[in-house]
XYZ file of C-alpha atoms in Angstrom:
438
model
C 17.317 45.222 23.201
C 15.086 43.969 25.752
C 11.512 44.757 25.727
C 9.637 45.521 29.242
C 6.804 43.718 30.528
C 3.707 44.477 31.564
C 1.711 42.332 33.850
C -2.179 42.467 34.124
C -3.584 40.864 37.532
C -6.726 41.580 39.459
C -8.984 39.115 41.137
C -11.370 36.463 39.066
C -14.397 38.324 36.595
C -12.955 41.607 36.540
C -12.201 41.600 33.394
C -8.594 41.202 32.976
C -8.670 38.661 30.068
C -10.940 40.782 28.438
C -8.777 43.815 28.654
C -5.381 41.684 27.496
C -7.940 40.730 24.315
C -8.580 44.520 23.403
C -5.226 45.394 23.938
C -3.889 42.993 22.239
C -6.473 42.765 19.686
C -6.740 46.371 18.575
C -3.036 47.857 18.731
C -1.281 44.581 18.520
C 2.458 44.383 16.272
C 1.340 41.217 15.063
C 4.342 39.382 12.454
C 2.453 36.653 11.244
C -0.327 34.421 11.791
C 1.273 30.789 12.299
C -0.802 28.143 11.983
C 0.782 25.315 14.852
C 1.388 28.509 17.581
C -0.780 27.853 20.434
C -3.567 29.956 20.366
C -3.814 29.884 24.485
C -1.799 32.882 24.745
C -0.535 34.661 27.623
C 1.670 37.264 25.904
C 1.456 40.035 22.683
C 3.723 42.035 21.965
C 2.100 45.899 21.865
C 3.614 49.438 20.446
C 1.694 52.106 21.583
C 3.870 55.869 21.295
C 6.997 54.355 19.803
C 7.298 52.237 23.355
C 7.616 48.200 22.679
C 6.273 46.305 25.487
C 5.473 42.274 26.198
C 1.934 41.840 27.732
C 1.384 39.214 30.181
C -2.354 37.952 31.544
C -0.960 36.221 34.420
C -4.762 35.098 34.449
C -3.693 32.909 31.874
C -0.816 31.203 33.153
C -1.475 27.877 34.598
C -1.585 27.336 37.613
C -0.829 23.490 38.949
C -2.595 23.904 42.090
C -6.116 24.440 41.124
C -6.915 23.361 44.421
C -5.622 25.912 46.249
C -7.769 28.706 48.330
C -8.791 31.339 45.896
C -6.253 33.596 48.018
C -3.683 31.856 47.620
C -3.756 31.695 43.653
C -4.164 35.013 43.416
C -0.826 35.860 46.045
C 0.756 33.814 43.397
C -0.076 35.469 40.287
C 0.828 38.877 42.196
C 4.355 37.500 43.304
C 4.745 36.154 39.154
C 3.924 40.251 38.052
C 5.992 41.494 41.209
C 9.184 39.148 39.881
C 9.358 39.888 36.564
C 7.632 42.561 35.328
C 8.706 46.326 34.931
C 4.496 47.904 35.076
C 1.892 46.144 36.677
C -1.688 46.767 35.570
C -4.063 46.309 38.314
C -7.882 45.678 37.311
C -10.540 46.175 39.827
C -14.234 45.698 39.033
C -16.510 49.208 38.562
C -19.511 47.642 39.263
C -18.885 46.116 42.532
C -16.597 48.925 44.234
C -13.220 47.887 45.762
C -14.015 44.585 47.730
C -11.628 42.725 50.416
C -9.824 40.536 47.933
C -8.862 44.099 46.300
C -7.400 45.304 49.459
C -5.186 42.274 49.771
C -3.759 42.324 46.046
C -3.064 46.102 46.852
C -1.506 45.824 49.797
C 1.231 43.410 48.291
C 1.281 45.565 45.372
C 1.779 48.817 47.053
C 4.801 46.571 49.297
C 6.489 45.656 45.553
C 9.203 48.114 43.942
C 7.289 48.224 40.859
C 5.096 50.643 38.817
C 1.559 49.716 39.614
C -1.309 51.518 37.401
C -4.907 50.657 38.606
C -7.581 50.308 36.111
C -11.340 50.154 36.803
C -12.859 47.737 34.403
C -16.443 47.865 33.529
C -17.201 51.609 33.693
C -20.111 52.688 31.851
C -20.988 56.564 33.147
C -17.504 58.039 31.853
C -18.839 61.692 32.511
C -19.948 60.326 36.375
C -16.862 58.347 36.659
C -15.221 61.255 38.295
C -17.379 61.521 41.738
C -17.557 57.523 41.649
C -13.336 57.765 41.493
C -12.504 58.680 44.960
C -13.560 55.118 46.405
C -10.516 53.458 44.669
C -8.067 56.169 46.516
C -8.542 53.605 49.418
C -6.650 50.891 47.486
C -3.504 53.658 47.769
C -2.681 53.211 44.365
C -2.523 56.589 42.945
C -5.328 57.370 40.769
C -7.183 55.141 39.003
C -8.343 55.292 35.526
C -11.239 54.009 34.159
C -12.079 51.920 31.266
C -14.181 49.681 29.720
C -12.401 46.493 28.422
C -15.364 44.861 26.511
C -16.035 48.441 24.534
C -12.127 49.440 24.239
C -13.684 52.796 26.062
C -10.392 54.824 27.485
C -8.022 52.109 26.624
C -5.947 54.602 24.628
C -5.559 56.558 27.868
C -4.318 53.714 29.675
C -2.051 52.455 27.390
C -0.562 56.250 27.747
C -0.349 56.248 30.944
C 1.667 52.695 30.732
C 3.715 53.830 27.976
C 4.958 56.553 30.298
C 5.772 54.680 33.034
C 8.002 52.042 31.244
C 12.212 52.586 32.139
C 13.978 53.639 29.440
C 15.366 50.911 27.000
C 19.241 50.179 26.534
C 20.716 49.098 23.580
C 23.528 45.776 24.748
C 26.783 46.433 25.498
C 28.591 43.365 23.272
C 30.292 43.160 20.602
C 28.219 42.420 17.160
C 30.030 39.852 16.438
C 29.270 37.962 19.721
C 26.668 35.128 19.470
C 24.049 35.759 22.031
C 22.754 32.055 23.205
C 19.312 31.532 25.102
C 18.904 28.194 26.777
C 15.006 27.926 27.530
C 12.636 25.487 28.233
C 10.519 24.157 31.342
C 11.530 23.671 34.612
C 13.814 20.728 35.369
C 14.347 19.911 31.555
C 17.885 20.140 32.097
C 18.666 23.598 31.797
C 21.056 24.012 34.258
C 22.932 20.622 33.575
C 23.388 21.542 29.617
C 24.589 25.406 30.495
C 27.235 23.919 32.960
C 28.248 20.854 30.246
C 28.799 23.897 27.508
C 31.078 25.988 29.928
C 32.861 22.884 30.846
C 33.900 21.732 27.875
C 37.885 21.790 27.126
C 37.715 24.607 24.538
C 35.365 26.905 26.454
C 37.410 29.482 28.329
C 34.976 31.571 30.701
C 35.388 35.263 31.411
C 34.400 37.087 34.483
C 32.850 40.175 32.844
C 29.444 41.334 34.438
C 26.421 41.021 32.447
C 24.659 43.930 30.993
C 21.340 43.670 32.503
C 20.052 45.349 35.549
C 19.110 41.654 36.755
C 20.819 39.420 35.043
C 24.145 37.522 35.222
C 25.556 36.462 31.459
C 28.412 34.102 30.975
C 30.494 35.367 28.175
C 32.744 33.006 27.543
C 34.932 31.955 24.212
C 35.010 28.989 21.753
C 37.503 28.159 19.326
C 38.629 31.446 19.792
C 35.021 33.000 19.288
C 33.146 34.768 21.328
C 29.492 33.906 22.790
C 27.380 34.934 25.503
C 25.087 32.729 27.347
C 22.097 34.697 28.361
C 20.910 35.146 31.766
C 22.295 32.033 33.776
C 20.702 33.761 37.049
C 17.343 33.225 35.482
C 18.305 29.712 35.085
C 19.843 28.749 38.539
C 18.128 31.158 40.276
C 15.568 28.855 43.123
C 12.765 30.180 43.830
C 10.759 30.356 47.609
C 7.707 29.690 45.748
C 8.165 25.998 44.605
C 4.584 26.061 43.040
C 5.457 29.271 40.966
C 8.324 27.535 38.971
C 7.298 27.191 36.074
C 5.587 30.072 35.962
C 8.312 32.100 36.631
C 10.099 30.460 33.610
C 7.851 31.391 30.941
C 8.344 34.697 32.012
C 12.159 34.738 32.286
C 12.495 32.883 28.737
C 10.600 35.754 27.135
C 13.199 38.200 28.954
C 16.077 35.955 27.275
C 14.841 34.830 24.171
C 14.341 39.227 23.717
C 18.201 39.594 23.705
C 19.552 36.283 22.096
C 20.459 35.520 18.835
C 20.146 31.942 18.780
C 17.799 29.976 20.965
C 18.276 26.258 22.063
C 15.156 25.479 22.876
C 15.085 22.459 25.503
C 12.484 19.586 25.360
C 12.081 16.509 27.739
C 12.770 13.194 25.592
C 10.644 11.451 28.572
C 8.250 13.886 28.967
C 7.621 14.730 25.184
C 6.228 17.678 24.112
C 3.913 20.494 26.017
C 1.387 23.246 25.783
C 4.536 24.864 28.013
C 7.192 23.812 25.350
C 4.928 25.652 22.338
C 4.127 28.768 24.341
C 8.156 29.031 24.775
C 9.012 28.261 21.136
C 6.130 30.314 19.573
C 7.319 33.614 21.179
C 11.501 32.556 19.812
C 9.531 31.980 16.464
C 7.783 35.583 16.451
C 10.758 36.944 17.550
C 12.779 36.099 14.739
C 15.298 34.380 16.486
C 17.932 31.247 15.241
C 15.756 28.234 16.589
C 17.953 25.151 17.662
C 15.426 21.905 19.308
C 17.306 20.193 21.730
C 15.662 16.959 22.951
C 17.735 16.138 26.715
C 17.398 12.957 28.725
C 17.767 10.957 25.494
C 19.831 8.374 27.502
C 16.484 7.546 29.578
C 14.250 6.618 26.275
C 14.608 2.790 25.817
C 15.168 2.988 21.991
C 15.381 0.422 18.847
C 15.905 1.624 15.494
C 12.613 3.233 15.421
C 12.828 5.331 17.758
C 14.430 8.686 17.108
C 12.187 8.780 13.562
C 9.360 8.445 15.668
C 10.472 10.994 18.079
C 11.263 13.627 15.643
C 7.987 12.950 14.010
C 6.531 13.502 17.222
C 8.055 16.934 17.689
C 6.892 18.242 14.260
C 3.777 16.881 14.477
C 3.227 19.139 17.935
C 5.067 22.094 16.902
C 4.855 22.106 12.719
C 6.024 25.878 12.987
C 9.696 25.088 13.903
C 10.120 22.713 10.741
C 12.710 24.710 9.922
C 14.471 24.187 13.288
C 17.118 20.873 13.485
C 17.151 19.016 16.301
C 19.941 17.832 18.309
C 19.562 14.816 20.941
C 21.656 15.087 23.261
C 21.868 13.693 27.433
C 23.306 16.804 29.545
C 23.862 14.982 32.357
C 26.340 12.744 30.297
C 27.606 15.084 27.752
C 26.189 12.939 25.007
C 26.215 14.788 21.560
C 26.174 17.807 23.744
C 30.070 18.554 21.746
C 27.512 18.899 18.839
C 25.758 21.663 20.100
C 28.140 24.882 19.404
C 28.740 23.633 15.922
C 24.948 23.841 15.018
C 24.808 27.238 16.972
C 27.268 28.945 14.537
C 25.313 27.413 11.815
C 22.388 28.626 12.890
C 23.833 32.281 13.375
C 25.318 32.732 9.967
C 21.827 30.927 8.656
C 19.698 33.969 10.344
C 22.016 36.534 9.090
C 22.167 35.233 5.399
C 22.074 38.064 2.366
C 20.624 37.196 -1.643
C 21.524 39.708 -3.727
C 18.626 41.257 -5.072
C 19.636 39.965 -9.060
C 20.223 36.651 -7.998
C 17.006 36.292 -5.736
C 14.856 37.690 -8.502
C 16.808 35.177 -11.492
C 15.261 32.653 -9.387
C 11.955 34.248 -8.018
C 11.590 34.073 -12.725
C 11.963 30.298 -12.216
C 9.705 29.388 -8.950
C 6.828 31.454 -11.022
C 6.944 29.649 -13.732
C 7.428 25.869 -11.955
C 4.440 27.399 -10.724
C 2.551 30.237 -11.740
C 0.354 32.428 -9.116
C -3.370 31.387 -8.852
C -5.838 34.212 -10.780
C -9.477 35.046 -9.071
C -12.239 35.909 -10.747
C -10.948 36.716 -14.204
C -8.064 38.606 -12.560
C -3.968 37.507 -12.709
C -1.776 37.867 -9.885
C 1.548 39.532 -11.070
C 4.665 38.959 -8.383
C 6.804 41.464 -10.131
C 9.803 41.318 -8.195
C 11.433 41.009 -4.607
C 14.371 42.351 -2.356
C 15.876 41.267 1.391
C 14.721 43.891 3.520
C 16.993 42.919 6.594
C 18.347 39.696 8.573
C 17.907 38.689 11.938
C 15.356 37.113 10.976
C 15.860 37.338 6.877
C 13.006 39.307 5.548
C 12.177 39.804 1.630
C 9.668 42.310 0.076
C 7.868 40.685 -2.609
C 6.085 43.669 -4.919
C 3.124 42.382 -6.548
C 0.131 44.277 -8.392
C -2.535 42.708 -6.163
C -1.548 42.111 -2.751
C -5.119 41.057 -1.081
C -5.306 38.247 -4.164
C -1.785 36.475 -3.007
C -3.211 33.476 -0.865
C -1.201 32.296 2.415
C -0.480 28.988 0.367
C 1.252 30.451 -2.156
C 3.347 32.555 1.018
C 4.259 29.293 1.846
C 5.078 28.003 -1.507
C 7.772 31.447 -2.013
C 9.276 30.468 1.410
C 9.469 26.808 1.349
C 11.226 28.401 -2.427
C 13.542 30.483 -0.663
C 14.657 27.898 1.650
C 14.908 24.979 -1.029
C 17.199 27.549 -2.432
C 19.523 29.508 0.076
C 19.088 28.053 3.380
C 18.143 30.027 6.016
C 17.925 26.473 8.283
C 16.908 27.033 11.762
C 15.639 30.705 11.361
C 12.338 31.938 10.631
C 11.738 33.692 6.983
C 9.353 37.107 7.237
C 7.495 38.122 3.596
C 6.418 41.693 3.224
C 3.907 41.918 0.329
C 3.657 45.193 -0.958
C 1.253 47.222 -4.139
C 3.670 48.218 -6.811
């Protein structure tokens, strides 16, 4: 299923970062706390009245020209929220009244096909907000709502109002058994080159059945007589007017894809190495749960000796230590090098994310990793892990039950996963632990 996003833009110091924060910050569905995922982020995932949503602060997405009139980065932060995102929240400034850089944001907002909810930051006379109001009715907006980001003051009733305007969510139309392929990465890593190498290959027979997205174009197609989808080639050929919006645009789209796949291969630039970009990508596949395949391209362009793919793939885990569980595959699209390879680890992958233990055999071994080694005690007191079950797949999640769950330190998390995998696999797919009271 593929969440909606939500865009906040609004001019410089009105408080839009501030208001991503508190959203984010007080209602956010957070999985895990990884140490190695950039911390710059641009995106949360929020649940507010059963409704999942992404949320973007386009204020945070960088910008290459820094340069540029103030106008001009602001068009282009519109034109990112007008592309690809289902509600746009607009945040004017309460102190200052609606000012002439306002009244150009609104006018291409009120141009755009898109839900647009306008939010007055910085209110602080709720009661006299009312009479103060009608000002904002010249943005033509609808009505505006006001809040105060840095106290979370009415943020509820905005995130109501949001929640209502979202478009209903559709479960996909393929097959379970289909493996659901994301190819992400920056611009100009290669994308393109490695999607058209995987349909061209001799065993790949493509279909011409129309993707399931109201935007989207998939390429079903079928491999050793199984069947896969590549998701959202449009997103990847698409070219866009906006040259300077590129990349943009393609963190945005890879969050759309990476939503619906089941396996992601996840490209990286052997010349270029790896970015702040690259990490933002991979850290929202990671939280997602989703089969995690690193594929370094333009390997043919790296002078090499016999050093140099150790050093490479030392290079990669140093940068992004929270896909250690992810292989790698180097590969040169625009020579098919290795990229034969690639399917092989894909299936792999799959079957890796969707892997069952039986709750008897997990727990005959959970006996054995507690006494190789035994859980730390605090303060006099013993922490009991009493025993564990899968709770699901996709990513593979266990429930460990334990008699003091505040006591059982993130190390020793780690230790029971790095366990698990030692033990059953689960290569390239993130592992989720539930610790529960007994």
């Amino acid at each position: 299923m593929t969440k909606s996003l939500v865009a906040i833009v609004g001019r410089p110091n009105v408080g839009k970062s501030t208001l991503f924060n508190r959203i984010a910050g007080s209602r956010i569905a957070i999985v895990e706390d990884t140490p190695g995922v950039t911390r710059d982020r641009l995106y949360f995932d929020v649940e507010w009245g059963r409704k999942r949503f992404t949320l973007i602060d386009t204020g945070g997405i960088g910008f290459k020209d820094q340069a540029a009139p103030l106008s001009q980065l602001m068009r282009q932060q519109v034109d990112v929220a007008i592309e690809e995102a289902d509600v746009v929240i607009f945040v004017v400034d309460g102190r200052t009244g609606p000012t002439a850089e306002d009244e150009l944001i609104a006018k291409s907002l009120r141009q755009a096909p898109k839900t647009v909810i306008l939010a007055v930051n910085k209110v602080e006379n709720f009661p006299g907000f009312t009479a103060q109001s009608y000002e904002y009715y010249s943005l033509g907006l609808g009505d505006p709502i006001g809040v105060s980001a840095a106290h979370g003051l009415n943020t509820g009733d905005l995130l109501d109002v949001v929640a209502a305007s979202l478009p209903a969510q559709s479960e996909e139309e393929y097959d379970p058994e289909t493996v659901k392929i994301a190819v992400i990465g920056r611009p100009n890593v290669g994308k393109s080159s490695l999607v058209n190498k995987l349909l061209g290959e001799k065993r790949v027979l493509v279909s011409d059945i129309p993707g399931t997205t109201r935007d989207a174009i998939d390429t079903p197609f079928v491999y050793d007589n199984k069947n896969y989808v590549l998701i959202d080639t449009a997103g990847i050929r698409r070219k866009k007017k906006i040259v300077e919006l590129t990349e943009n645009y393609s963190v945005i789209r890879s969050f759309r894809a990476i939503d619906r796949s089941d396996v992601v291969l996840m490209l990286l630039d052997a010349v270029e190495g790896v970015t702040d970009q690259d990490k933002r990508i991979a850290g929202y596949a990671h939280e997602e749960g989703k089969g995690i395949i690193l594929v370094v391209n333009k390997w043919d362009l790296v002078p090499k000796d016999h050093k140099t793919l150790d050093a490479f793939e030392k290079t990669i885990r140093d940068e992004i230590g929270f896909l250690a569980y992810a292989p790698t595959q180097f590969i040169s699209a625009e020579t098919g090098q290795r990229v034969n390879k690639i399917m092989d680890l894909v299936d792999f992958v799959a079957e890796q994310n969707c892997r069952r233990v039986t709750t008897a055999l997990l727990n005959d071994q959970l006996r054995e990793w507690l006494h190789l080694n035994p859980p730390p005690g605090d303060k006099g007191k013993s922490l009991h892990v009493l025993y564990a079950t899968q709770q699901g797949v996709k990513p593979p999640t266990f429930i460990f039950f334990v008699n003091e769950p505040e006591m059982l330190h993130f190390s020793y998390k780690r230790y029971l996963i790095n366990q698990l995998r030692q033990t059953f696999g689960f290569e390239g797919s993130p592992i989720r632990l539930i610790i529960r009271k007994r």
